mmCIF file with all atom_site columns, C-alpha atoms in Angstrom:
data_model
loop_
_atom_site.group_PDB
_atom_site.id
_atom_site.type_symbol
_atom_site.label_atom_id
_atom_site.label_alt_id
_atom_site.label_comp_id
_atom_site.label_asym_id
_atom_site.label_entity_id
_atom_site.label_seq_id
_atom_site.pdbx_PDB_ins_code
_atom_site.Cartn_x
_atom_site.Cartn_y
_atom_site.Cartn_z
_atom_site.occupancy
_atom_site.B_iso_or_equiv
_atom_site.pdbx_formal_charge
_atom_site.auth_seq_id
_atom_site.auth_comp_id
_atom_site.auth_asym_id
_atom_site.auth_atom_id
_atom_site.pdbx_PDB_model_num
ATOM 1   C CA . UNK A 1 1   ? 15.982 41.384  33.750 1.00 0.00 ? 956  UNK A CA 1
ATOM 2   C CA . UNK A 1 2   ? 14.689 38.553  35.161 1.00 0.00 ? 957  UNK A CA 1
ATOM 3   C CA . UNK A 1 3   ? 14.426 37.627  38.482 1.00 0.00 ? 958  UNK A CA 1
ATOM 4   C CA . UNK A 1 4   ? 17.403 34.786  40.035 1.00 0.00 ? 959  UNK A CA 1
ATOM 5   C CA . UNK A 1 5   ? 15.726 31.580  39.906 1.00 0.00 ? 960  UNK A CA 1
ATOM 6   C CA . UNK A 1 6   ? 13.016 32.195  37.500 1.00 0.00 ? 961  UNK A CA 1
ATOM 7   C CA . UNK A 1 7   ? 14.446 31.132  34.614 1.00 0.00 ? 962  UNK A CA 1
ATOM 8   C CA . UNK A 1 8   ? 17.557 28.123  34.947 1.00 0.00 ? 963  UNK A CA 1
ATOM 9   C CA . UNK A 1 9   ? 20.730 28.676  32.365 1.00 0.00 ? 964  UNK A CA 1
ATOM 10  C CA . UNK A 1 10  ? 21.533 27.886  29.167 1.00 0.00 ? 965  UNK A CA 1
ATOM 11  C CA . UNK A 1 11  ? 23.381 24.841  30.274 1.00 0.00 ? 966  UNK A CA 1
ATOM 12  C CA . UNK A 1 12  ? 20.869 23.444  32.474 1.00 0.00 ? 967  UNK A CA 1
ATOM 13  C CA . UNK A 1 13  ? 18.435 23.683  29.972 1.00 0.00 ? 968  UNK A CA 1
ATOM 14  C CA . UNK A 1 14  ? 20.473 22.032  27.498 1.00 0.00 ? 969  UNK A CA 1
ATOM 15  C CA . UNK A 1 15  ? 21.286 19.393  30.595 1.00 0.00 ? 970  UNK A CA 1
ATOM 16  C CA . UNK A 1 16  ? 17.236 19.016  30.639 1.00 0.00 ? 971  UNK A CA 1
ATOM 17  C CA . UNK A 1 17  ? 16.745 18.560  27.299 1.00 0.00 ? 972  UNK A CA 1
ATOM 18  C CA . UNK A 1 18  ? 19.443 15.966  26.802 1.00 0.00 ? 973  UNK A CA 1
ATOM 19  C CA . UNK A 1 19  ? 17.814 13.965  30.037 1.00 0.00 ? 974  UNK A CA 1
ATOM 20  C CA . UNK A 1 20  ? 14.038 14.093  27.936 1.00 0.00 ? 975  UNK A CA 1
ATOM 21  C CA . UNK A 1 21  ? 15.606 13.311  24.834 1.00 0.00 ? 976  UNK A CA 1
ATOM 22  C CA . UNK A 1 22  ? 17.295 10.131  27.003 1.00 0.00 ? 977  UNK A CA 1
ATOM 23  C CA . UNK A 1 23  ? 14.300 8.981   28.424 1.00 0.00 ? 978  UNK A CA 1
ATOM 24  C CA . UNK A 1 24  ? 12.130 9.295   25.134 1.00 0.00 ? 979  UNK A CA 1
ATOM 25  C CA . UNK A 1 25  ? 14.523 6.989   23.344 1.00 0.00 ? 980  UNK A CA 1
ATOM 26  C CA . UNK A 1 26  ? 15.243 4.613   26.863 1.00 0.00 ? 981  UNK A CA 1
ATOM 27  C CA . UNK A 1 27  ? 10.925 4.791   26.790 1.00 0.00 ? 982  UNK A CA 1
ATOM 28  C CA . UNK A 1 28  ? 10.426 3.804   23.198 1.00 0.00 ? 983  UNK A CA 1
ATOM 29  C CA . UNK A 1 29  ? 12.904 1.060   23.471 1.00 0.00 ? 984  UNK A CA 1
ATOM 30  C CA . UNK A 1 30  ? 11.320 -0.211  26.593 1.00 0.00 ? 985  UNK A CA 1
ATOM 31  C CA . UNK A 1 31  ? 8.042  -0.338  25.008 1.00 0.00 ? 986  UNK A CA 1
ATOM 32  C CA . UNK A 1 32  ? 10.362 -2.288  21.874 1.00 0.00 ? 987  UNK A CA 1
ATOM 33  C CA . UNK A 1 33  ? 11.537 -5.229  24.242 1.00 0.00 ? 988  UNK A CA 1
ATOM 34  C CA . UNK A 1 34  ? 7.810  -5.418  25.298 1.00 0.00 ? 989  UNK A CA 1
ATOM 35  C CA . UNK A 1 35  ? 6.636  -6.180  22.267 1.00 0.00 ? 990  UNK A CA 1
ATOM 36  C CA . UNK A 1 36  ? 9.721  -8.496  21.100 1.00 0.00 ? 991  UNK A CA 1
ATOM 37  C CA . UNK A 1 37  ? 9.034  -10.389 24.228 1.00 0.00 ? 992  UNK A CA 1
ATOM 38  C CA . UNK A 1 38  ? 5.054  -10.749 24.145 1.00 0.00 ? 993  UNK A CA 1
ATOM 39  C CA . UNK A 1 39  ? 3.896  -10.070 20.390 1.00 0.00 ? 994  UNK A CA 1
ATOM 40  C CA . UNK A 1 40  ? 7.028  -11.196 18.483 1.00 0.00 ? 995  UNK A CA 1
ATOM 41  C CA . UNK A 1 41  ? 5.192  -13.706 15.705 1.00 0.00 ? 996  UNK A CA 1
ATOM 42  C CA . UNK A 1 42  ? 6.155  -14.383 12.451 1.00 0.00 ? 997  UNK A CA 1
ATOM 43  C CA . UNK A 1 43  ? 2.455  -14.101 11.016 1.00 0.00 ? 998  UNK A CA 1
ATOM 44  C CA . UNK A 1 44  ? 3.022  -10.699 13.066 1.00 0.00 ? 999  UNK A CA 1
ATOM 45  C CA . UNK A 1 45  ? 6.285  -8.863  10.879 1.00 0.00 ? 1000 UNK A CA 1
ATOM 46  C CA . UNK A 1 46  ? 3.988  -6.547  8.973  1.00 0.00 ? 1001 UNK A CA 1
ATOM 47  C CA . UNK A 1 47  ? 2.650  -4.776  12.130 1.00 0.00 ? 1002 UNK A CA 1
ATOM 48  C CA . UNK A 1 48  ? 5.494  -4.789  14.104 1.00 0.00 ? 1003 UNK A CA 1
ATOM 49  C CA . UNK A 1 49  ? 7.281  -3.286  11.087 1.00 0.00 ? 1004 UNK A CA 1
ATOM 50  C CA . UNK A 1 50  ? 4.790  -0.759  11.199 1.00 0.00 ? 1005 UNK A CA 1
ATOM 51  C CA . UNK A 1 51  ? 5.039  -0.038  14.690 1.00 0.00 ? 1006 UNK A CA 1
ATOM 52  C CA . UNK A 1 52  ? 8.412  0.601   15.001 1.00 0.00 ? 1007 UNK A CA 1
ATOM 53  C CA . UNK A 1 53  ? 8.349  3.307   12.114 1.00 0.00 ? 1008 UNK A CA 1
ATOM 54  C CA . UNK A 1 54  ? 5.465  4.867   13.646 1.00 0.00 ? 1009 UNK A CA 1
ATOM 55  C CA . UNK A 1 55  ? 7.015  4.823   17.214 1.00 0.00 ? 1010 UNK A CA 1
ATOM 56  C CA . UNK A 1 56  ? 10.805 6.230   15.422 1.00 0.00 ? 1011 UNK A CA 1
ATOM 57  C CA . UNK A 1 57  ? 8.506  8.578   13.626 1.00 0.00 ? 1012 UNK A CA 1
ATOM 58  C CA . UNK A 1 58  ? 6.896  10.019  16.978 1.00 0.00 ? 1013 UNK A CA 1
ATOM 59  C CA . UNK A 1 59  ? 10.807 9.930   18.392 1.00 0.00 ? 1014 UNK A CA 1
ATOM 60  C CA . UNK A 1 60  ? 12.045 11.883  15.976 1.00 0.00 ? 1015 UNK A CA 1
ATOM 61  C CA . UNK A 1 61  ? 9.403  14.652  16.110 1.00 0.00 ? 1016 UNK A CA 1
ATOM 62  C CA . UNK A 1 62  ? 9.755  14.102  20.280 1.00 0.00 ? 1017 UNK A CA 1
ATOM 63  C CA . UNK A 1 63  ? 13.289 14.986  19.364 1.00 0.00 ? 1018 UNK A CA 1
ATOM 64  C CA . UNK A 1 64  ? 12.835 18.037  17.781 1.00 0.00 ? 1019 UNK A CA 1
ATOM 65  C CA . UNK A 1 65  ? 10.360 19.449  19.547 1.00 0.00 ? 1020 UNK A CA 1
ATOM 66  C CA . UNK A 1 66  ? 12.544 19.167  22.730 1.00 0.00 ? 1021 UNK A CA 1
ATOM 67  C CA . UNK A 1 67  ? 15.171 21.140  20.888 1.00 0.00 ? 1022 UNK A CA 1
ATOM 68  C CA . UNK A 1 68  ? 13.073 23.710  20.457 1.00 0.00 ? 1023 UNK A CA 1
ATOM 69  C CA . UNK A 1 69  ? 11.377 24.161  23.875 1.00 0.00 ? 1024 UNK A CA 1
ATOM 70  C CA . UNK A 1 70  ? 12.834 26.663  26.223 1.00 0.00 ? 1025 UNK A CA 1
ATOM 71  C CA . UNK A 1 71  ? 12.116 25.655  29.739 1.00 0.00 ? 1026 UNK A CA 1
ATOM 72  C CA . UNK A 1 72  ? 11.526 22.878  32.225 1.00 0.00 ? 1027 UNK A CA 1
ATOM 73  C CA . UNK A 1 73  ? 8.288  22.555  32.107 1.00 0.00 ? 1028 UNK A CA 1
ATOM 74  C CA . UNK A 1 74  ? 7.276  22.739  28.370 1.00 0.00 ? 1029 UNK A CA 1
ATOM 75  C CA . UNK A 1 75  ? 10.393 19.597  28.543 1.00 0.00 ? 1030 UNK A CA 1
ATOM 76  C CA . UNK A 1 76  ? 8.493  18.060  30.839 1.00 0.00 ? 1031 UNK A CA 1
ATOM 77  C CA . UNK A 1 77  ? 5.419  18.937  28.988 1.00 0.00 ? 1032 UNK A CA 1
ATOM 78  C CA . UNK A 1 78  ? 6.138  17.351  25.423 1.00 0.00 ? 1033 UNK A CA 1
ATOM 79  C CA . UNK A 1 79  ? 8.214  13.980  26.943 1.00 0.00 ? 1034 UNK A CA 1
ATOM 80  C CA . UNK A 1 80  ? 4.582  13.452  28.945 1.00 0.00 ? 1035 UNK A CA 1
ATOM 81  C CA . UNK A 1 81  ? 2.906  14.001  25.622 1.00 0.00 ? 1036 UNK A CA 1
ATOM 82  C CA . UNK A 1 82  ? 5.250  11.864  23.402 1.00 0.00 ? 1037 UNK A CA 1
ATOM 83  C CA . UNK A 1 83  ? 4.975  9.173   26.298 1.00 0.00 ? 1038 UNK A CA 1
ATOM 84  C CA . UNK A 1 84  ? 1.163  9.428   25.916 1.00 0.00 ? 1039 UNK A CA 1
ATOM 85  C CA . UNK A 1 85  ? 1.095  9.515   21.946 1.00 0.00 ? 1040 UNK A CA 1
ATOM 86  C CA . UNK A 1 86  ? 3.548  6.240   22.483 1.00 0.00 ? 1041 UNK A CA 1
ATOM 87  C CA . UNK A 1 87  ? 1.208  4.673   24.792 1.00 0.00 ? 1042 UNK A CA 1
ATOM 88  C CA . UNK A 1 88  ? -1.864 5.202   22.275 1.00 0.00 ? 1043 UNK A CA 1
ATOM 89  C CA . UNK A 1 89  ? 0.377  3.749   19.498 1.00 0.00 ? 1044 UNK A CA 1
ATOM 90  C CA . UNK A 1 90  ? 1.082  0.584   21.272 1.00 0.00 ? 1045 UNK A CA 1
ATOM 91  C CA . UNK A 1 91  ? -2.166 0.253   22.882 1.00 0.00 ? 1046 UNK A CA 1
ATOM 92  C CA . UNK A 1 92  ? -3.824 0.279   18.840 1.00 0.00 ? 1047 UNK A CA 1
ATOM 93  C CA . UNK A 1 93  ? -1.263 -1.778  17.821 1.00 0.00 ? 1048 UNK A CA 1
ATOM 94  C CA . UNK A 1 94  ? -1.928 -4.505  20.714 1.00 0.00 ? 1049 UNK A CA 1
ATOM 95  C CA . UNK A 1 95  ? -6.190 -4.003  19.889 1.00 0.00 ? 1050 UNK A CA 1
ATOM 96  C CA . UNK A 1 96  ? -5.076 -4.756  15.813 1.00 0.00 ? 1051 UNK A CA 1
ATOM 97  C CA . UNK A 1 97  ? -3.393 -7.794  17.062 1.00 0.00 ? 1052 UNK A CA 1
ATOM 98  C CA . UNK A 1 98  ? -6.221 -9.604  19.228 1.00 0.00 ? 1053 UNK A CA 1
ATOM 99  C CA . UNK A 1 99  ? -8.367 -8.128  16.156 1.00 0.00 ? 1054 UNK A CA 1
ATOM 100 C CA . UNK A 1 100 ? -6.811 -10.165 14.298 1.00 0.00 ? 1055 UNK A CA 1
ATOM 101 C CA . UNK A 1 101 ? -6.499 -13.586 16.088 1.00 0.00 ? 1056 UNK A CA 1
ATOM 102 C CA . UNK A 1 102 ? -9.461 -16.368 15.000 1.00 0.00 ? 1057 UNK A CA 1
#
């Protein structure tokens, strides 16, 4: 058996994954506002379209991978990652768009 503590219950794991799964959609729609507010150009549609699949693409595999982690940390673990494969996203997306400006 393992030892009290080590490992937290089935419900507060579920608890923890619902609270990553939360804060990967409240994230991606964060970074969504940013770019409606700063980069939102008609001449623009194509990559933004593109964007926003990409980022609900990287949500949805966020999603299930969080389903199918088993502890705190590996939660923790893939939200960081997602956040950072989010970031990287955005970050080529914003380098396309100065690319592309005369």
């Amino acid at each position: 058996p393992q030892p009290e503590g080590k490992k937290p219950s089935v419900p507060d794991i579920n608890q923890e994954k619902e609270k990553a799964k939360l804060a990967v959609v409240t994230y991606m729609s964060k970074i969504l506002d940013d770019i409606q507010k700063h980069h939102l150009q008609k001449e623009k549609h194509r990559q933004i379209v593109a964007l926003i699949k990409e980022l609900d693409e990287l949500k949805k595999q966020a999603l299930s991978e969080i389903d199918n982690v088993n502890t705190k940390v590996e939660i923790e673990n893939t939200v960081h990652k997602i956040f950072a494969d989010m970031d990287a996203v955005v970050t080529k997306f914003k380098k396309g768009l100065t690319q592309d400006t005369p």
